[in-house]
Coordinates of C-alpha atoms in Angstrom, one line a residue:
Chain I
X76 CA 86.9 82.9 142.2
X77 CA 87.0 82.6 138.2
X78 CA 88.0 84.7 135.4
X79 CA 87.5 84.9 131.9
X80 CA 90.4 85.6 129.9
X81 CA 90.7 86.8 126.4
X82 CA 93.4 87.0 124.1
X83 CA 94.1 89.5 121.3
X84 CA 96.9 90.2 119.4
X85 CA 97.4 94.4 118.6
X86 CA 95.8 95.4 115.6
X87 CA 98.3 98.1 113.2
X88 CA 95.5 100.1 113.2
X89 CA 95.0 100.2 117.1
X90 CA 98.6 101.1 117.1
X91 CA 99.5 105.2 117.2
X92 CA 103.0 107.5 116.3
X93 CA 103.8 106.6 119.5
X94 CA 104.3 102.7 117.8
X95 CA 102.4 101.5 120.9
X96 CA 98.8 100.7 121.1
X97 CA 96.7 104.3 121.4
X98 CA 95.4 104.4 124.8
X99 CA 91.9 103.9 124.0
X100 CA 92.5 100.6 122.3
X101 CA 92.1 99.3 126.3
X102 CA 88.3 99.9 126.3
X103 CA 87.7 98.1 123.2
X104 CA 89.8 95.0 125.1
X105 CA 87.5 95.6 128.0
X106 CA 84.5 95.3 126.3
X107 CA 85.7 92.2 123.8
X108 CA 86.8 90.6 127.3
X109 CA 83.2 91.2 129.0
X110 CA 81.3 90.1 126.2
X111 CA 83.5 87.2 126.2
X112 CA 83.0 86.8 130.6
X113 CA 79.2 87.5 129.7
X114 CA 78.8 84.8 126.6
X115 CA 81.0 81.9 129.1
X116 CA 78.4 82.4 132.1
X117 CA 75.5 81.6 129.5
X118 CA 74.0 85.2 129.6
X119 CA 75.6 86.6 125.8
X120 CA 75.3 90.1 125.9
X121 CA 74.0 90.4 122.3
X122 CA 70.8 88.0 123.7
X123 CA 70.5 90.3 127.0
X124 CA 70.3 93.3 124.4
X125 CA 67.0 91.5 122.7
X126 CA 65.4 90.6 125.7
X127 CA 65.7 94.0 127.1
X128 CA 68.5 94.4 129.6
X129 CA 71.0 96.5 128.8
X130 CA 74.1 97.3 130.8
X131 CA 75.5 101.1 129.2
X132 CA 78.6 102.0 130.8
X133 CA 78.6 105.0 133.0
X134 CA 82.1 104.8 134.2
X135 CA 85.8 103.5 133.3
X136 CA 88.9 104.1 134.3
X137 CA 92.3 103.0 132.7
X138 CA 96.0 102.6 134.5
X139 CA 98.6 102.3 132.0
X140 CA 102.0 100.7 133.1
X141 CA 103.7 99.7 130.1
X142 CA 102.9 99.7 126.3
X143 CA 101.7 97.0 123.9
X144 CA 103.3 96.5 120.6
X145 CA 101.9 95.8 117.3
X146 CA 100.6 91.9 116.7
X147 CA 101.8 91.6 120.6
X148 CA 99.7 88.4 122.0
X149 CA 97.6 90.4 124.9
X150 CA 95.6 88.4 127.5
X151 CA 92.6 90.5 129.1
X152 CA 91.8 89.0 132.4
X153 CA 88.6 89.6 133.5
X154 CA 86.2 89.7 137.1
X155 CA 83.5 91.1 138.6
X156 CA 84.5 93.6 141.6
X157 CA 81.0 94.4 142.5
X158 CA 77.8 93.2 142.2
X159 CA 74.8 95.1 142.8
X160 CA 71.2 94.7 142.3
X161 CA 71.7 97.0 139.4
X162 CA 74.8 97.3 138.4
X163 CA 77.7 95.5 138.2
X164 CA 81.2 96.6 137.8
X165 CA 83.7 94.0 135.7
X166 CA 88.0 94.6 136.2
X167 CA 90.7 93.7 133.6
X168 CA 94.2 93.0 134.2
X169 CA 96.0 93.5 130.8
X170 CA 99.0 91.4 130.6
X171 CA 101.6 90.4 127.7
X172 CA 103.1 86.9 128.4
X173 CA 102.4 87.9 132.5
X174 CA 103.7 91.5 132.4
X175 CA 101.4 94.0 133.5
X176 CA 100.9 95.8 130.8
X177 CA 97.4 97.7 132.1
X178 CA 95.0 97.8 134.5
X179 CA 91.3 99.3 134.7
X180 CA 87.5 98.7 135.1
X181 CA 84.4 99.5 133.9
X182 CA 80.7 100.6 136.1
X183 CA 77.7 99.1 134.2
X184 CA 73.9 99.8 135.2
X185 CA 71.1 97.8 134.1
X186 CA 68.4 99.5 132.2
X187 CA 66.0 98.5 129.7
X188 CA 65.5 99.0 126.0
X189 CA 64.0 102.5 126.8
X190 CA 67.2 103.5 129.2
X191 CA 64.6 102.6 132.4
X192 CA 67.0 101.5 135.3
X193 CA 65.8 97.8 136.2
X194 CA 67.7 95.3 138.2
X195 CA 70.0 92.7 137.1
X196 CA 67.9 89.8 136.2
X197 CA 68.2 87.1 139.0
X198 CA 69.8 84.5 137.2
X199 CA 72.5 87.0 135.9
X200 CA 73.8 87.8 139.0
X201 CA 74.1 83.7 139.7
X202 CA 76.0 82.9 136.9
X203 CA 78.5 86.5 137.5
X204 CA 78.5 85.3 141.2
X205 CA 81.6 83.5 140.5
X206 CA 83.6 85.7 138.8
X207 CA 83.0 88.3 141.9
X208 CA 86.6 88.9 143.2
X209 CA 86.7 89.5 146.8
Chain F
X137 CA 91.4 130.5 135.9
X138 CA 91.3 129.7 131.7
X139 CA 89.7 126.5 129.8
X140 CA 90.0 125.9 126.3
X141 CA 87.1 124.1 124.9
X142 CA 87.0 122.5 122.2
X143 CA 83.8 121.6 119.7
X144 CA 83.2 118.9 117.7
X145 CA 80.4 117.0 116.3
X146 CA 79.5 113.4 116.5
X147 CA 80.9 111.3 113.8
X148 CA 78.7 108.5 112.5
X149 CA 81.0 105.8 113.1
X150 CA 81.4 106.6 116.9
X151 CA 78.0 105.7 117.3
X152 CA 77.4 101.9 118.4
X153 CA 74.2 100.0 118.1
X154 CA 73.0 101.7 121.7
X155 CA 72.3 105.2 118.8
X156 CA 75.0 107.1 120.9
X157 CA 78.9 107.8 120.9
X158 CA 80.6 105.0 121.6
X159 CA 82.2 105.5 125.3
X160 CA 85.3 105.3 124.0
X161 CA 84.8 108.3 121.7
X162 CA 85.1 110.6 124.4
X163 CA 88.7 109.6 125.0
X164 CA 89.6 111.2 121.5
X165 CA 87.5 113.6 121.8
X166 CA 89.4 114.3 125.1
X167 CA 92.8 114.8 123.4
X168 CA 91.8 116.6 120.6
X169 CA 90.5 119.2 123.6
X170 CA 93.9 118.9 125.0
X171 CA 95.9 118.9 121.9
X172 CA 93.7 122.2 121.1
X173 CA 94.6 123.8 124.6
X174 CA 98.2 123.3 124.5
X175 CA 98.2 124.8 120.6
X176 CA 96.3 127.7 122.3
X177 CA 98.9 128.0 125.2
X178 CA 101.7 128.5 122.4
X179 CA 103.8 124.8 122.5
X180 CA 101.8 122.6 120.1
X181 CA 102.1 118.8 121.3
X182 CA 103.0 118.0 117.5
X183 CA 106.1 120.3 118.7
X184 CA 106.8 119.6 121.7
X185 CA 107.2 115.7 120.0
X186 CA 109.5 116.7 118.0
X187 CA 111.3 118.5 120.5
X188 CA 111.9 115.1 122.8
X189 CA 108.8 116.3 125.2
X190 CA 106.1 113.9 124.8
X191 CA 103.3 113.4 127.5
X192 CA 102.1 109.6 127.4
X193 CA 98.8 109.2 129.0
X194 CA 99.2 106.6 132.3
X195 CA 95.6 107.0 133.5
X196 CA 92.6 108.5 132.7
X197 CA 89.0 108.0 133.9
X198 CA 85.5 108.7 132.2
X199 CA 81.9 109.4 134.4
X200 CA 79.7 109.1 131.5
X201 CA 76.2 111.1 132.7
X202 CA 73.9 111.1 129.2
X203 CA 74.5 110.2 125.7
X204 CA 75.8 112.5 122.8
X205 CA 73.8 111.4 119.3
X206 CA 75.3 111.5 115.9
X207 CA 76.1 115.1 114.6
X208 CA 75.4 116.4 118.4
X209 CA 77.5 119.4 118.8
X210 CA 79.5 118.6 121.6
X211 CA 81.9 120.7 123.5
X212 CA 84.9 119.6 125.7
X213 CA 86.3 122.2 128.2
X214 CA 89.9 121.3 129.5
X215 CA 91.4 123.2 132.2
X216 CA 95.0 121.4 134.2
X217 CA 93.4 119.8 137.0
X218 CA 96.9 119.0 138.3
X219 CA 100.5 120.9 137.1
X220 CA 103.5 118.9 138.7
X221 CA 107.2 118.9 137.8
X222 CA 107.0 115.4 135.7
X223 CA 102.9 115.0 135.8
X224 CA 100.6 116.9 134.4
X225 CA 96.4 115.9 134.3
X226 CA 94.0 117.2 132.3
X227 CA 90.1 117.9 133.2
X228 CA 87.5 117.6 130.5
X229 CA 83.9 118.4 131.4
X230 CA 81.8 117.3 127.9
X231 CA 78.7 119.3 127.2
X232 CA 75.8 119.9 124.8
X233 CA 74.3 123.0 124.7
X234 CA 75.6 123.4 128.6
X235 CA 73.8 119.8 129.5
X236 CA 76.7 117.6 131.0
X237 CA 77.1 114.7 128.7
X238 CA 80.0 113.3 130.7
X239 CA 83.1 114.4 132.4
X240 CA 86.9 112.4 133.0
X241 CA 90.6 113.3 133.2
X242 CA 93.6 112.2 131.8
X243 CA 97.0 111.8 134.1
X244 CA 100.4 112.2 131.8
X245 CA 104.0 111.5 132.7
X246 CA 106.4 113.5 130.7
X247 CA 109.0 111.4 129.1
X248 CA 111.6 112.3 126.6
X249 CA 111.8 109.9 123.2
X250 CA 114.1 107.1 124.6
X251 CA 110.8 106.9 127.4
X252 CA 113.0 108.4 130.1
X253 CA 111.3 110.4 132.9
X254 CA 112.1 114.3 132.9
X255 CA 111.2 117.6 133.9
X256 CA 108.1 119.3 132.6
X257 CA 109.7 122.1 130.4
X258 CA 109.5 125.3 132.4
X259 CA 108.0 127.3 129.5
X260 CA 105.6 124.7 129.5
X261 CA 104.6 124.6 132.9
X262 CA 104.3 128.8 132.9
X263 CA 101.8 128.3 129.9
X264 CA 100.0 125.6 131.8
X265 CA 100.0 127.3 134.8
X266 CA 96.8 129.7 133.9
X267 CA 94.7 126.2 133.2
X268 CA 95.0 125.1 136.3
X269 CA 91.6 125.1 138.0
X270 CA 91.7 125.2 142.0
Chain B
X300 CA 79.3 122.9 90.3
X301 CA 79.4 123.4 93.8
X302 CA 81.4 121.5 95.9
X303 CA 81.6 121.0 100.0
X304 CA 85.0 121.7 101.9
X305 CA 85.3 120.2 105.5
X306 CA 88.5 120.7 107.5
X307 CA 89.5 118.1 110.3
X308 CA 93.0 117.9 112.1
X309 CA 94.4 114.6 111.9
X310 CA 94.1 112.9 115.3
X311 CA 96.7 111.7 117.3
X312 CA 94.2 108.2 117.6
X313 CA 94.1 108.3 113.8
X314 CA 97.9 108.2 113.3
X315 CA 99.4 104.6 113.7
X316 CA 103.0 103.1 114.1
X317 CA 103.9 104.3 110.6
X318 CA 103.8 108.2 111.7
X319 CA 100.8 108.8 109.5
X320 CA 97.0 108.3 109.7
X321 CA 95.8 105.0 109.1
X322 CA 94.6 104.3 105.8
X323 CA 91.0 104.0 107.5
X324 CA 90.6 107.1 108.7
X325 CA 90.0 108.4 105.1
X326 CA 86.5 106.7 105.1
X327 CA 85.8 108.7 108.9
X328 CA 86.9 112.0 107.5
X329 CA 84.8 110.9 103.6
X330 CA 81.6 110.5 106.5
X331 CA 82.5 113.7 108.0
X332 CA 82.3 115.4 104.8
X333 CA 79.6 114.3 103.6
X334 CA 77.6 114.7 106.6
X335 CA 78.3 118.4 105.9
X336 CA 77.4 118.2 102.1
X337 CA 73.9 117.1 103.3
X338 CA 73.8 119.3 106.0
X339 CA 75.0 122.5 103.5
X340 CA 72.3 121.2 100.8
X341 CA 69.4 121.6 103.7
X342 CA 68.7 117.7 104.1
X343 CA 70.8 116.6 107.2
X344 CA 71.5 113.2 107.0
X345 CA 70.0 112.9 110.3
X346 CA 67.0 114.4 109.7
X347 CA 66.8 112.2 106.8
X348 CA 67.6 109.1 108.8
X349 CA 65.1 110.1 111.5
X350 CA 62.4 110.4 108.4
X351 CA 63.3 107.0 107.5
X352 CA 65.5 107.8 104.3
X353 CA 69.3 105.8 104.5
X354 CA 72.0 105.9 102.2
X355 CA 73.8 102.9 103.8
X356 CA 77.5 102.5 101.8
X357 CA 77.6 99.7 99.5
X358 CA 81.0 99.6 97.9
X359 CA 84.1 102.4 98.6
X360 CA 87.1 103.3 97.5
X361 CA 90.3 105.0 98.1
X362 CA 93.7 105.8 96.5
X363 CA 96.7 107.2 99.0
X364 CA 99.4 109.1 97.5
X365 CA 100.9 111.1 100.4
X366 CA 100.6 110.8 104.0
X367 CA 98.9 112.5 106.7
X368 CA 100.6 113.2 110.0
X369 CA 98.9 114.0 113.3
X370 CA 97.9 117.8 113.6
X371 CA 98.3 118.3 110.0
X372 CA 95.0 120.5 109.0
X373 CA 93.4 118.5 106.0
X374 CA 90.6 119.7 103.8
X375 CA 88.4 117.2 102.5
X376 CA 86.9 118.3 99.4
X377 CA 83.2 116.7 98.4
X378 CA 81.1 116.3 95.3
X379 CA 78.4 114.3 93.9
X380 CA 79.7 111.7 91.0
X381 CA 76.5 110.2 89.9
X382 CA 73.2 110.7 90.8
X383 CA 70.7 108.1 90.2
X384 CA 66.8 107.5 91.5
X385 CA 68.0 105.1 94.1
X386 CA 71.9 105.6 94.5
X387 CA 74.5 108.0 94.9
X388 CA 77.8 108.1 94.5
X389 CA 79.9 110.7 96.7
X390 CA 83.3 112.2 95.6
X391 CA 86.2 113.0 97.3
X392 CA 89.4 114.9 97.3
X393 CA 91.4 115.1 100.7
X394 CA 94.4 118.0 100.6
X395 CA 96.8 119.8 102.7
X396 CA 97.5 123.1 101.6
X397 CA 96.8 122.2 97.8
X398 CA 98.8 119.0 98.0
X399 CA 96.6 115.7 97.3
X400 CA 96.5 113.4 99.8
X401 CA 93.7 110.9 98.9
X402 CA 91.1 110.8 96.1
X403 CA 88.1 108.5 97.1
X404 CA 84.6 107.5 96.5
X405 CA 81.5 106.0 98.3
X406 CA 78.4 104.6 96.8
X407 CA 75.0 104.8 99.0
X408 CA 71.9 103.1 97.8
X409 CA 68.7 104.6 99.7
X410 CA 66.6 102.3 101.6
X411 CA 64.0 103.3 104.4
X412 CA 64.0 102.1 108.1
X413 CA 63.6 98.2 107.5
X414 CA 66.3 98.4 104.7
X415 CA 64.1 97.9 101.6
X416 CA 64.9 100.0 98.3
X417 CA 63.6 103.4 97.5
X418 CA 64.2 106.1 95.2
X419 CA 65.9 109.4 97.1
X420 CA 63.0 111.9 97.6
X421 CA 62.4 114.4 95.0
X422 CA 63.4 117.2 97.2
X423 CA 67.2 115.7 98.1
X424 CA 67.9 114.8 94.2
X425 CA 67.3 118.7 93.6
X426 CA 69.4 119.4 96.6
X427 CA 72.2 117.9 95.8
X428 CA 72.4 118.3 91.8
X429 CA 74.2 121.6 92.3
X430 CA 77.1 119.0 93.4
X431 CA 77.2 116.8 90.5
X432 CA 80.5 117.1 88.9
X433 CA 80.5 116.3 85.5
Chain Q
X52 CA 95.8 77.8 95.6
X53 CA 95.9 78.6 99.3
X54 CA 94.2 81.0 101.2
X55 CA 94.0 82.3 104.7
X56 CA 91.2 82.5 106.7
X57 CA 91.0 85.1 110.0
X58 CA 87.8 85.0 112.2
X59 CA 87.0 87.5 114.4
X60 CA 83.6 88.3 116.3
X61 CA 82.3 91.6 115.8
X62 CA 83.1 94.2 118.4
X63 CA 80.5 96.5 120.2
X64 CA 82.4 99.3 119.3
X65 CA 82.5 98.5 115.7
X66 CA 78.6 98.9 114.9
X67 CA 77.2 102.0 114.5
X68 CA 73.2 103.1 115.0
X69 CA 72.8 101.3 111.9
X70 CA 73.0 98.2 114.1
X71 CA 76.0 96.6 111.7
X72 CA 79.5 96.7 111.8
X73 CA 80.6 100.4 110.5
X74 CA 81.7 100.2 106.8
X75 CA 85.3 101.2 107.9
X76 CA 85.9 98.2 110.2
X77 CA 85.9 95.8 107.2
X78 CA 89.6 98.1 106.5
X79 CA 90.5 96.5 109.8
X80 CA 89.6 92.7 109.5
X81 CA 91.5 93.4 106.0
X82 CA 94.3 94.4 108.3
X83 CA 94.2 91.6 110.6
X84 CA 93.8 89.1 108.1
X85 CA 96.6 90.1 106.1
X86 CA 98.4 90.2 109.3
X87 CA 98.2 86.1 109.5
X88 CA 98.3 85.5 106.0
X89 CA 101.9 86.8 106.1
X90 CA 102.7 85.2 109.6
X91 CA 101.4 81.8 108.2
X92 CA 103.7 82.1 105.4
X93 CA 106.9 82.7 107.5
X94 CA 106.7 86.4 107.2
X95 CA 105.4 88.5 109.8
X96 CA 104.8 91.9 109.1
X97 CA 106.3 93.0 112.5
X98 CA 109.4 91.2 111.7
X99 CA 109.5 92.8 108.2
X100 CA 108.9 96.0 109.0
X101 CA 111.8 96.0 111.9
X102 CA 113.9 95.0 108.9
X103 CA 113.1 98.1 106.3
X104 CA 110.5 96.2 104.4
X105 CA 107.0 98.1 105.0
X106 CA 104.1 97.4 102.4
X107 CA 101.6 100.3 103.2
X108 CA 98.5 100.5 101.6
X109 CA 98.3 102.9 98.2
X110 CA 94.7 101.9 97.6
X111 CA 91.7 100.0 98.8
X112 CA 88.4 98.9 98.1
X113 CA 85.0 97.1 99.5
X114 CA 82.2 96.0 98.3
X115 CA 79.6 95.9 101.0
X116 CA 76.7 92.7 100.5
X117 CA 75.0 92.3 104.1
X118 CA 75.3 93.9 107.5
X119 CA 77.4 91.8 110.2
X120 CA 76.2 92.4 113.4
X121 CA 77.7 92.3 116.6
X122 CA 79.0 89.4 118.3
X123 CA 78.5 87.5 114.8
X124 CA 81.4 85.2 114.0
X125 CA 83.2 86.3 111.0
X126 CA 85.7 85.1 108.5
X127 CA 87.7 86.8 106.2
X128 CA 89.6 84.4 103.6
X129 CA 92.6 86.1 102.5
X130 CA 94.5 85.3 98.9
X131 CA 96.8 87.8 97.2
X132 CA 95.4 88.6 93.8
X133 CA 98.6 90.1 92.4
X134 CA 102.3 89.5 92.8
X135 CA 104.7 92.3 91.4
X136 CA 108.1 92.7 92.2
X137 CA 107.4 96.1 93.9
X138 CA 103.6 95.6 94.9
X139 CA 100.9 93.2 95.8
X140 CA 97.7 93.2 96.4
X141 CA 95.5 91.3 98.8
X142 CA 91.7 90.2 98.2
X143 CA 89.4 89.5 101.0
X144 CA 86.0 87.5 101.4
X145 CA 83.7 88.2 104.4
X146 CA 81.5 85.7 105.0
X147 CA 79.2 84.8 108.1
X148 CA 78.6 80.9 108.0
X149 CA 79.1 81.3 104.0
X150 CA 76.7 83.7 103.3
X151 CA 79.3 86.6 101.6
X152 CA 79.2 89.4 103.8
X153 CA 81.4 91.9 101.6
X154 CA 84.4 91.4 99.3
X155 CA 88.1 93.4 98.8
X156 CA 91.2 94.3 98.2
X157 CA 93.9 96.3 99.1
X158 CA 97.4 97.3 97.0
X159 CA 100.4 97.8 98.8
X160 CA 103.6 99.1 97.6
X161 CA 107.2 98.0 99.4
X162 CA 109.1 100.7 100.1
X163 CA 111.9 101.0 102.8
X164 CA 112.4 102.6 106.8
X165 CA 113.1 105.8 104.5
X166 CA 109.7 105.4 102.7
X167 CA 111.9 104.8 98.8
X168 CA 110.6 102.0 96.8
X169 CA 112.2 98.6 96.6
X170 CA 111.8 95.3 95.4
X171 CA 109.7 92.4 98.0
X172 CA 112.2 90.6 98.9
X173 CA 112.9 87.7 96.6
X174 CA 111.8 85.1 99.6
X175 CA 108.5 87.2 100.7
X176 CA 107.7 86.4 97.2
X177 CA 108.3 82.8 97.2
X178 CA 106.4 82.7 99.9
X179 CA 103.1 84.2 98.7
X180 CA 103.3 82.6 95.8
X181 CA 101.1 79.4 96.6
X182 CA 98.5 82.3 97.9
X183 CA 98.3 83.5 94.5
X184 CA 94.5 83.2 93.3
X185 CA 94.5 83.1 89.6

């Protein structure tokens, strides 16, 4: 199985009162990491968008274990955990230096540019075949 | 059973290229429908902060069913979907003009401000205790 | 002159490590508030958007002098500082109980839907003259 | 005269229906530049702020050229325009394969943990002295 990993480092600004980053940062890590999974596999997601395939989120969900710091170096980990004639759902492992700092995922379905449901396009699900963790 | 709901309306910027709120916009609209409840139920989070009572979020999950546009008035109704002695989660169901937009929760720990586990103040679980939906 | 009030309540995403909002948020809450101004003058900017008339930003600014902090009720005063054929220049004072905050500006240039210049219609340059502050 | 140059690719969650990055997440490159201008030069911010030296922003401003979109690769060249004993400010360039994308500065005070003014520390300013642009 592969994974894509991306590293960030904790913006001030995604940071709250709390001097940890605001729970909602995670999402935006999520969808950096994705687009990053997407762009490796040869399928960029900004390309996909212009052709017509479009994968909207229509679910996430977010487990918090400990928090990350301002200008913390943050690795995303990223997979596919199920793969679906249309839709896919990708899973992140947020870690800092290989502490688990989060966990969560995101459900995608395909639809056109006029929010039609399609199916994945064939050779999208080969190149995420890979990255499906089992 | 009571709900507090809150109203807001779509802010440009949490649109995204898709024309619609950005999914992660409904994560601050969600605690700015919780931060309005417990204000309601007399022990304003800003407060209860300052007090050593803070409420980190540890998980919280999203079902996104239709897009909210820019300057939609949107409404998020939060009711306790679960009252414990150290855990508290929130319910949001989001609406426009009583379509459902989307609907999540959010799971909180209370900690004190060293991050220590403790007690749910009992005044605050008797003011909670009319939001929770069964 | 007329002038257009909006009220927000700092959000708990907006605050950062420092305790107060982040300097960004001023430029959400200046789009908030002038959302409303166009909204209160009878020419919603969405409407307007939708009718292919933009006023995309071009150049802002914004002086700080006192902090924000989460829950804090903040009114955002707004007025028009010029007013010109194909630009506009929005004002804006951001308080807290009569106590300046911020003092800002944003200039828009109007362009239609595939971003070429045009003057703002007749109709909106009436509209909002009442705002100019001279 | 050195500079510093951050790249970032633009996030999903930065555009707005416009189609472009949101005017306000130029504040943030800022941010993140200025971030590794200061880490480059020996001083990060983190480390300065744990030791009572905070520069928060008192002003800012952009000037907004072209729409970057998202996914585009982005750099933002960092120099410090002015060196005071008890401010400095920062100037940014935003360019997408050198075509200027939007140019700006912000001015920050130092003040200590208690929020009182003080001096930069006599070696932070040594330190951004070759970043002077003059």
């Amino acid at each position: 199985m592969q994974s894509y990993t991306a590293r960030i480092n904790v913006r001030y600004a995604e940071t709250d009162k709390m001097g940890v980053a605001h729970h909602a940062s995670y999402l935006l890590w999520f969808e950096l990491a994705r687009t990053g999974l997407l762009r490796e596999c040869g399928h960029s997601y900004r390309d996909m968008e212009s052709s017509g395939t479009l994968l909207p989120v229509i679910e996430y969900n977010c487990r918090l274990v400990r928090g990350a710091e301002y200008d913390d170096p943050v690795d995303i980990e990223t997979t596919v955990s199920e793969l679906r004639s249309r839709a896919v759902t990708f899973a992140y492992r947020v870690t800092r230096n290989d502490t688990l700092l989060a966990a969560g995922w995101t459900r995608h379905v395909c639809v056109d540019a006029d929010n039609r449901p399609r199916r994945l396009p064939a050779e999208v699900v080969t190149a995420l075949a890979p990255y499906v963790n089992t």
